[in-house]
């Protein structure tokens, strides 16, 4: 490969690395061209471009793009699945995992997920997750469930308050739908009310008669003698 061609390849790889926040790396040694083409077609369905690369050129591109996490994975024959912006990393990981299991030749080395390096085991774990659409629904459910609970917590005291008010109305002999009682006339001032009130009747003479005075002291049996004429 001429120098100009190498520079062109490095420029293309650099552009791909800058555009791809996620990528998966595998060792393709021993795979036939037919198997590589089948895997490439399957990955395209999930928004990933599968390319066989030269390590020397890819290292230069990784250094130029600031993708240092990729450097440790460039050992031996290397193929990279570059995920596009709308690519599905879960489906791409599953496609690589299935190919590794069926061919018994392809070996997953690891990758970079949203700028963070991941190991081969983490790629396998990623492949076991539900599809992205289902994951989004689960995350949305986890977010909205607490909001529903909070709304219920606010609504419950209000319902309890309305129930207490209705119970009080029924206790007073009315009903929640009954019309309010007619307004009473204007209140009479306290001073006028006392003036208008009837005077209390004279108390009945029920007092017990006073105890009679003690009888006059009786005269003694001896009377004074009449004076002699």
Short mmCIF file of C-alpha atoms in Angstrom, two decimals:
data_model
loop_
_atom_site.label_atom_id
_atom_site.label_comp_id
_atom_site.label_asym_id
_atom_site.label_seq_id
_atom_site.Cartn_x
_atom_site.Cartn_y
_atom_site.Cartn_z
CA UNK A 1 0.00 0.00 0.00
CA UNK A 2 1.41 3.34 -1.04
CA UNK A 3 1.88 6.20 1.36
CA UNK A 4 -0.96 8.19 -0.11
CA UNK A 5 -3.30 5.25 0.26
CA UNK A 6 -2.22 4.77 3.85
CA UNK A 7 -2.85 8.42 4.62
CA UNK A 8 -6.29 8.12 3.10
CA UNK A 9 -7.10 5.05 5.22
CA UNK A 10 -5.89 6.77 8.39
CA UNK A 11 -8.01 9.83 7.60
CA UNK A 12 -11.10 7.65 7.05
CA UNK A 13 -10.51 5.72 10.28
CA UNK A 14 -9.95 8.93 12.21
CA UNK A 15 -13.24 10.31 10.92
CA UNK A 16 -15.07 7.11 11.88
CA UNK A 17 -13.57 7.09 15.36
CA UNK A 18 -14.52 10.71 15.92
CA UNK A 19 -18.09 10.03 14.76
CA UNK A 20 -18.52 6.80 16.74
CA UNK A 21 -18.83 6.99 20.52
CA UNK A 22 -19.35 3.23 20.62
CA UNK A 23 -17.52 0.41 18.84
CA UNK A 24 -16.91 -3.32 19.27
CA UNK A 25 -13.62 -5.06 18.51
CA UNK A 26 -13.19 -8.72 17.54
CA UNK A 27 -10.46 -11.07 16.36
CA UNK A 28 -11.59 -12.43 13.00
CA UNK A 29 -8.65 -14.78 12.44
CA UNK A 30 -9.82 -17.94 10.66
CA UNK A 31 -13.13 -16.58 9.37
CA UNK A 32 -13.86 -17.02 5.68
CA UNK A 33 -14.72 -14.04 3.52
CA UNK A 34 -18.26 -15.39 3.19
CA UNK A 35 -18.67 -15.47 6.98
CA UNK A 36 -17.26 -11.94 7.28
CA UNK A 37 -19.70 -10.68 4.62
CA UNK A 38 -22.65 -12.32 6.41
CA UNK A 39 -21.64 -10.74 9.70
CA UNK A 40 -21.14 -7.38 8.01
CA UNK A 41 -24.66 -7.53 6.56
CA UNK A 42 -26.18 -8.46 9.94
CA UNK A 43 -24.42 -5.60 11.72
CA UNK A 44 -25.56 -3.11 9.07
CA UNK A 45 -29.16 -3.88 10.08
CA UNK A 46 -28.37 -2.50 13.55
CA UNK A 47 -26.48 0.61 12.46
CA UNK A 48 -22.92 -0.76 12.73
CA UNK A 49 -20.24 -0.84 9.99
CA UNK A 50 -17.94 -3.89 10.28
CA UNK A 51 -14.43 -3.30 8.90
CA UNK A 52 -11.22 -5.32 8.88
CA UNK A 53 -8.39 -2.92 9.77
CA UNK A 54 -4.61 -2.87 9.99
CA UNK A 55 -3.39 -2.28 13.53
CA UNK A 56 -0.58 0.07 12.58
CA UNK A 57 -2.89 2.40 10.67
CA UNK A 58 -5.64 2.11 13.28
CA UNK A 59 -3.24 3.11 16.05
CA UNK A 60 -2.36 6.28 14.17
CA UNK A 61 -6.04 7.04 13.65
CA UNK A 62 -6.85 6.35 17.32
CA UNK A 63 -4.11 8.71 18.45
CA UNK A 64 -5.31 11.39 16.05
CA UNK A 65 -8.94 10.98 17.19
CA UNK A 66 -8.08 10.82 20.89
CA UNK A 67 -9.49 7.28 21.18
CA UNK A 68 -6.84 6.02 23.56
CA UNK A 69 -9.16 3.30 24.95
CA UNK A 70 -8.93 1.50 21.61
CA UNK A 71 -5.14 1.15 21.62
CA UNK A 72 -5.12 -1.73 24.12
CA UNK A 73 -7.44 -3.79 21.89
CA UNK A 74 -5.29 -3.63 18.75
CA UNK A 75 -3.44 -6.95 19.06
CA UNK A 76 -3.55 -9.56 16.29
CA UNK A 77 -5.96 -9.57 13.33
CA UNK A 78 -8.58 -6.94 14.13
CA UNK A 79 -12.08 -6.16 12.92
CA UNK A 80 -14.09 -3.24 14.31
CA UNK A 81 -17.85 -2.67 14.32
CA UNK A 82 -18.28 1.13 14.26
CA UNK A 83 -21.72 2.10 15.59
CA UNK A 84 -23.42 5.05 13.97
CA UNK A 85 -25.30 7.71 15.91
CA UNK A 86 -28.60 5.81 15.62
CA UNK A 87 -27.02 2.38 15.95
CA UNK A 88 -28.17 -0.18 18.50
CA UNK A 89 -25.19 -1.32 20.64
CA UNK A 90 -27.23 -4.09 22.26
CA UNK A 91 -28.24 -5.62 18.93
CA UNK A 92 -24.70 -5.23 17.55
CA UNK A 93 -23.24 -6.97 20.59
CA UNK A 94 -25.78 -9.77 20.18
CA UNK A 95 -24.86 -10.21 16.51
CA UNK A 96 -21.16 -10.53 17.39
CA UNK A 97 -21.93 -12.87 20.27
CA UNK A 98 -24.05 -15.11 18.05
CA UNK A 99 -21.31 -15.18 15.41
CA UNK A 100 -18.71 -16.12 18.02
CA UNK A 101 -20.93 -18.94 19.29
CA UNK A 102 -21.86 -20.38 15.89
CA UNK A 103 -18.49 -20.11 14.17
CA UNK A 104 -16.40 -20.96 17.24
CA UNK A 105 -13.70 -18.86 15.53
CA UNK A 106 -14.62 -15.21 16.04
CA UNK A 107 -13.34 -13.92 19.40
CA UNK A 108 -14.67 -10.74 21.00
CA UNK A 109 -11.94 -8.60 22.58
CA UNK A 110 -13.96 -5.73 24.02
CA UNK A 111 -14.95 -2.30 22.86
CA UNK A 112 -15.84 1.25 23.74
CA UNK A 113 -19.36 2.16 24.87
CA UNK A 114 -20.20 5.88 24.90
CA UNK A 115 -16.51 6.68 25.28
CA UNK A 116 -15.96 4.17 28.12
CA UNK A 117 -13.81 1.05 27.52
CA UNK A 118 -15.59 -2.28 28.09
CA UNK A 119 -14.19 -5.79 28.32
CA UNK A 120 -15.17 -8.88 26.33
CA UNK A 121 -17.29 -10.07 29.26
CA UNK A 122 -19.15 -6.76 29.34
CA UNK A 123 -19.87 -7.09 25.63
CA UNK A 124 -21.39 -10.51 26.35
CA UNK A 125 -23.47 -9.00 29.16
CA UNK A 126 -24.58 -6.24 26.78
CA UNK A 127 -25.69 -8.88 24.29
CA UNK A 128 -27.97 -10.46 26.93
CA UNK A 129 -29.94 -7.25 27.55
CA UNK A 130 -33.41 -6.76 26.05
CA UNK A 131 -33.67 -4.75 22.80
CA UNK A 132 -33.18 -1.01 23.06
CA UNK A 133 -36.89 -0.21 22.58
CA UNK A 134 -37.83 -2.44 25.53
CA UNK A 135 -35.05 -0.94 27.65
CA UNK A 136 -36.34 2.55 26.93
CA UNK A 137 -39.83 1.49 28.01
CA UNK A 138 -38.45 0.01 31.24
CA UNK A 139 -36.49 3.17 32.00
CA UNK A 140 -39.54 5.32 31.28
CA UNK A 141 -41.63 3.12 33.57
CA UNK A 142 -39.04 3.44 36.34
CA UNK A 143 -39.12 7.22 35.99
CA UNK A 144 -42.90 7.66 35.85
CA UNK A 145 -43.75 5.17 38.62
CA UNK A 146 -42.48 7.42 41.46
CA UNK A 147 -44.35 10.38 39.94
CA UNK A 148 -47.60 8.39 40.07
CA UNK A 149 -46.89 7.51 43.67
CA UNK A 150 -46.27 11.17 44.54
CA UNK A 151 -49.54 12.22 42.92
CA UNK A 152 -51.33 9.56 44.94
CA UNK A 153 -49.75 10.82 48.15
CA UNK A 154 -50.99 14.34 47.45
CA UNK A 155 -54.47 13.19 46.39
CA UNK A 156 -55.10 10.87 49.36
CA UNK A 157 -55.23 13.57 52.10
CA UNK A 158 -57.59 15.64 49.95
CA UNK A 159 -59.95 12.69 49.56
CA UNK A 160 -59.77 12.02 53.30
CA UNK A 161 -60.60 15.66 54.02
CA UNK A 162 -63.65 15.54 51.74
CA UNK A 163 -64.78 12.35 53.46
CA UNK A 164 -64.49 13.93 56.89
CA UNK A 165 -66.50 16.96 55.76
CA UNK A 166 -69.28 14.75 54.35
CA UNK A 167 -69.38 12.68 57.53
CA UNK A 168 -69.67 15.82 59.64
CA UNK A 169 -72.53 17.12 57.49
CA UNK A 170 -74.42 13.83 57.87
CA UNK A 171 -73.80 13.88 61.61
CA UNK A 172 -75.44 17.30 61.81
CA UNK A 173 -78.53 15.95 60.06
CA UNK A 174 -77.84 17.26 56.59
CA UNK A 175 -76.39 15.78 53.49
CA UNK A 176 -73.42 16.76 51.34
CA UNK A 177 -75.79 17.90 48.56
CA UNK A 178 -78.25 19.76 50.80
CA UNK A 179 -78.68 23.48 50.26
CA UNK A 180 -77.26 25.73 52.96
CA UNK A 181 -79.79 26.95 55.58
CA UNK A 182 -81.43 30.36 55.15
CA UNK A 183 -79.65 33.22 56.74
CA UNK A 184 -81.02 34.38 60.07
CA UNK A 185 -82.16 37.97 60.70
CA UNK A 186 -79.78 40.58 61.94
CA UNK A 187 -78.51 40.00 65.40
CA UNK A 188 -80.06 42.17 68.13
CA UNK A 189 -77.54 44.17 70.09
CA UNK A 190 -77.00 42.89 73.58
CA UNK A 191 -78.21 46.09 75.29
CA UNK A 192 -81.46 46.12 73.28
CA UNK A 193 -81.99 42.46 73.98
CA UNK A 194 -81.84 43.08 77.71
CA UNK A 195 -84.28 45.98 77.41
CA UNK A 196 -86.73 43.96 75.39
CA UNK A 197 -86.64 41.01 77.73
CA UNK A 198 -89.68 40.83 80.10
CA UNK A 199 -89.15 41.73 83.71
CA UNK A 200 -89.06 38.74 85.99
CA UNK A 201 -92.21 38.19 88.03
CA UNK A 202 -92.14 39.00 91.67
CA UNK A 203 -90.98 36.14 93.62
CA UNK A 204 -93.72 34.30 95.38
CA UNK A 205 -93.79 34.88 99.03
CA UNK A 206 -92.74 31.52 99.97
CA UNK A 207 -90.56 32.56 102.78
CA UNK A 208 -91.48 30.78 105.98
CA UNK A 209 -92.95 32.96 108.71
CA UNK A 210 -90.52 34.15 111.16
CA UNK A 211 -90.47 32.24 114.38
CA UNK A 212 -92.84 33.68 116.98
CA UNK A 213 -91.31 35.60 119.75
CA UNK A 214 -91.04 33.58 122.95
CA UNK A 215 -94.05 33.86 125.28
CA UNK A 216 -93.86 36.39 128.01
CA UNK A 217 -92.43 35.06 131.13
CA UNK A 218 -95.23 33.76 133.38
CA UNK A 219 -95.81 35.49 136.69
CA UNK A 220 -94.75 33.74 139.77
CA UNK A 221 -97.33 32.06 142.00
CA UNK A 222 -96.84 34.58 144.76
CA UNK A 223 -98.67 37.86 144.20
CA UNK A 224 -97.78 40.99 145.97
CA UNK A 225 -100.20 41.60 148.91
CA UNK A 226 -102.75 44.28 148.44
CA UNK A 227 -102.10 47.35 150.45
CA UNK A 228 -104.23 47.75 153.58
CA UNK A 229 -106.63 50.50 153.59
#
